Tab-separated table of C-alpha atoms in Angstrom:
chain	number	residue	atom	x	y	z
A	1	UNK	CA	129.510	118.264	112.346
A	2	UNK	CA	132.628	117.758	110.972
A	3	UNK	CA	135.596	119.797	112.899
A	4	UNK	CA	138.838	121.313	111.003
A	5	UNK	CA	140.247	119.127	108.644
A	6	UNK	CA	141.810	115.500	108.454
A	7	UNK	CA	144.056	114.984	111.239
A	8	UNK	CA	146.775	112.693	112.075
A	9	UNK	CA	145.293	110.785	115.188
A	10	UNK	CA	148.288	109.450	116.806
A	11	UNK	CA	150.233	110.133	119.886
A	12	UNK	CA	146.728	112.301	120.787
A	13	UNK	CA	142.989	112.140	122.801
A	14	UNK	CA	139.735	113.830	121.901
A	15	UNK	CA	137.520	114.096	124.749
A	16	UNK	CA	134.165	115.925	124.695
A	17	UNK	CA	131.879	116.485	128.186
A	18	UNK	CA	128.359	115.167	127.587
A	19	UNK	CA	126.033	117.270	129.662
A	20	UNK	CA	122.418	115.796	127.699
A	21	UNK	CA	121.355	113.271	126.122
A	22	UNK	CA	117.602	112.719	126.099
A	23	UNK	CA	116.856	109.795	123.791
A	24	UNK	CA	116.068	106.633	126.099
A	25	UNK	CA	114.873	103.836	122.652
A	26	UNK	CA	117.159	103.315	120.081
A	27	UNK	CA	117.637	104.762	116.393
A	28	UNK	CA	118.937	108.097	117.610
A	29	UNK	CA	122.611	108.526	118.443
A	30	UNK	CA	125.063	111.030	119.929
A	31	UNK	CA	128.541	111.109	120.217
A	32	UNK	CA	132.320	110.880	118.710
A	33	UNK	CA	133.392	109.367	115.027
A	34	UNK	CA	136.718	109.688	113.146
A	35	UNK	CA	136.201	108.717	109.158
A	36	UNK	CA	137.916	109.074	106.436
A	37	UNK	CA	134.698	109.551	104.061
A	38	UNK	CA	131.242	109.005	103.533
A	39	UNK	CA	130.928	104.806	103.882
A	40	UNK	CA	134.823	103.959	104.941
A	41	UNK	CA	135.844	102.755	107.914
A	42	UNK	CA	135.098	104.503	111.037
A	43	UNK	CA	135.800	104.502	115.148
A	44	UNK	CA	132.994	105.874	116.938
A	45	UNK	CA	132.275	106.495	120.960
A	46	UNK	CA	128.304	107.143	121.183
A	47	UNK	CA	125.782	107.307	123.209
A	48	UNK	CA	122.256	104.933	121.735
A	49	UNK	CA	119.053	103.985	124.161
A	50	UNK	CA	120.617	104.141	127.429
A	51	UNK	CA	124.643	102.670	126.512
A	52	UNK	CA	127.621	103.762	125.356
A	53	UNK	CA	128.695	101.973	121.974
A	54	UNK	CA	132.531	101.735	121.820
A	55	UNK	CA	132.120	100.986	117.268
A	56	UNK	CA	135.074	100.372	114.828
A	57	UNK	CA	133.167	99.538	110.969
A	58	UNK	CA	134.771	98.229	108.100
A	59	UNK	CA	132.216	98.432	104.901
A	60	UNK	CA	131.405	94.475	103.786
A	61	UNK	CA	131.894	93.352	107.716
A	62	UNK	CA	130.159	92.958	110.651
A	63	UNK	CA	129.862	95.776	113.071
A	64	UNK	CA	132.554	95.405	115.825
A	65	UNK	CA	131.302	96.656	118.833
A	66	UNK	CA	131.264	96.552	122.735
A	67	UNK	CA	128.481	98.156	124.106
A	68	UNK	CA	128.212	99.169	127.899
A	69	UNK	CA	125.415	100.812	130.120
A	70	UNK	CA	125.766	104.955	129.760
A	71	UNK	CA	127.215	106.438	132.584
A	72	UNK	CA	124.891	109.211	135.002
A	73	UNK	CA	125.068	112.342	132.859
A	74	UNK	CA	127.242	114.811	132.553
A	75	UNK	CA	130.144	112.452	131.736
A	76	UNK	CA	133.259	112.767	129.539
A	77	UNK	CA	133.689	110.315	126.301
A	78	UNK	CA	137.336	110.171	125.271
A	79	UNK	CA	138.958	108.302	122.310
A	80	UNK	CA	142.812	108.457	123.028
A	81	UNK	CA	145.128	107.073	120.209
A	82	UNK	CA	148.639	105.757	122.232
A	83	UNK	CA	151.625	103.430	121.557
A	84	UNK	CA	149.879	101.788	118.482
A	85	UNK	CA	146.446	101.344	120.182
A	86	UNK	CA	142.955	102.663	120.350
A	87	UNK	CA	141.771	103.234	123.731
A	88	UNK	CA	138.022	104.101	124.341
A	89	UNK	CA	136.828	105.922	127.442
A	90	UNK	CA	134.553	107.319	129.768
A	91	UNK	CA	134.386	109.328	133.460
A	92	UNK	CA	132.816	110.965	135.379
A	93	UNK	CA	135.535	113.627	136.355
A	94	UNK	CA	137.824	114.159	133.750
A	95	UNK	CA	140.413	112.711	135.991
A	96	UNK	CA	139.499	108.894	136.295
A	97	UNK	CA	138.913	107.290	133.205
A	98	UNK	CA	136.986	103.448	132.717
A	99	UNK	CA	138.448	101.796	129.925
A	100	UNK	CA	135.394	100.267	127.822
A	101	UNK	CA	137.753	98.229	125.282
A	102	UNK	CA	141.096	98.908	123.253
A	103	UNK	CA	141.532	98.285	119.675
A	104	UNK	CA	144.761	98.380	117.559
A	105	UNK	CA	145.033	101.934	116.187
A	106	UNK	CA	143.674	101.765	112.931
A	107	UNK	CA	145.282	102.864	109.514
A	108	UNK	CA	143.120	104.677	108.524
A	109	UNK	CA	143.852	107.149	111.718
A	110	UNK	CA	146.868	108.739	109.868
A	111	UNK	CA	144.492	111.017	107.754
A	112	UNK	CA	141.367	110.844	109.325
A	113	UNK	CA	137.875	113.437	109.450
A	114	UNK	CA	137.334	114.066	112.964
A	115	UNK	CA	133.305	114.331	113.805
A	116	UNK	CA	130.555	114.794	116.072
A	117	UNK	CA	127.264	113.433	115.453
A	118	UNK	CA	124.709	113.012	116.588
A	119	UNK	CA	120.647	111.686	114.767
A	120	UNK	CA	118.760	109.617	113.938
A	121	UNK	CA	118.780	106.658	111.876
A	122	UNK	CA	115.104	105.145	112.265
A	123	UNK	CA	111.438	106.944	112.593
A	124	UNK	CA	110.896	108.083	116.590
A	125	UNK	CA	107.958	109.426	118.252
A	126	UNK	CA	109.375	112.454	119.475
A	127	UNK	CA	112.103	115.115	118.636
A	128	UNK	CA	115.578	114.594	121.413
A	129	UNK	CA	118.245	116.947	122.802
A	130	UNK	CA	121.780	116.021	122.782
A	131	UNK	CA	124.187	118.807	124.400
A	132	UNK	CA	128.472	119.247	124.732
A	133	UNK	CA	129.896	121.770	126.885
A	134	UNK	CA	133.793	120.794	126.173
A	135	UNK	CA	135.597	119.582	123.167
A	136	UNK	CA	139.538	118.703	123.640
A	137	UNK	CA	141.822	117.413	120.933
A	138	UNK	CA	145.216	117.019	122.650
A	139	UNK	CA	148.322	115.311	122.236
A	140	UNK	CA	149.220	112.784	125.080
A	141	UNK	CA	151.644	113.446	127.469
């Protein structure tokens, strides 16, 4: 689901509240990308078999990726683009916020396709649930 158009991610945070997720094996993801096309490079914050996957892709490289165990559901899942750096992050409240890695903001950022998706990308044995109840896009304070 791709929402509005290209955006200039800078200076700003997009936060969603993740209230389901019922995949537990991988192949099936949920969560937060900004693109700037089909097979370009890409941030992502998602949710895959039981950890959050803080991504950054670059086509003809390896994936870059730090990968940490998923927080208890609900839990918030914010990307937040500040003085020149990409800051990935999750919480429980809203209010405090665990940094799971920073990244220098990315070029591509400046006119980029803000997303949420969610899928999967292998056979699985049964169909999954995956379930927002709060999308922000913000600019920092």
């Amino acid at each position: 689901l791709q929402y509005g158009g290209p955006v200039d991610f800078d200076e700003m945070f997009l936060r969603v509240r993740i209230t389901d997720f019922t995949a537990s094996v991988g192949g099936t993801v949920f969560g937060l990308n900004f693109d700037s096309g089909a097979g370009t490079e890409s941030v992502a914050l998602q949710l895959q078999a039981g950890n959050v996957e803080a991504n950054h892709t670059v086509p003809g490289e390896p994936l870059d990726a730090v990968i940490s165990p998923a927080p208890a559901l609900p839990f918030f899942a914010q990307l937040r683009a500040e003085g020149g750096q990409l800051h990935y992050e999750t919480s429980p409240n809203g209010v405090t916020w665990t940094l799971l890695r920073s990244i220098a903001r990315p070029a591509f950022l400046n006119d980029a396709n803000l997303n949420i998706v969610g899928g999967n990308w292998m056979s699985v044995a049964q169909s999954n649930t995956a379930a927002i109840d709060e999308l922000e896009v913000c600019l920092v304070d």
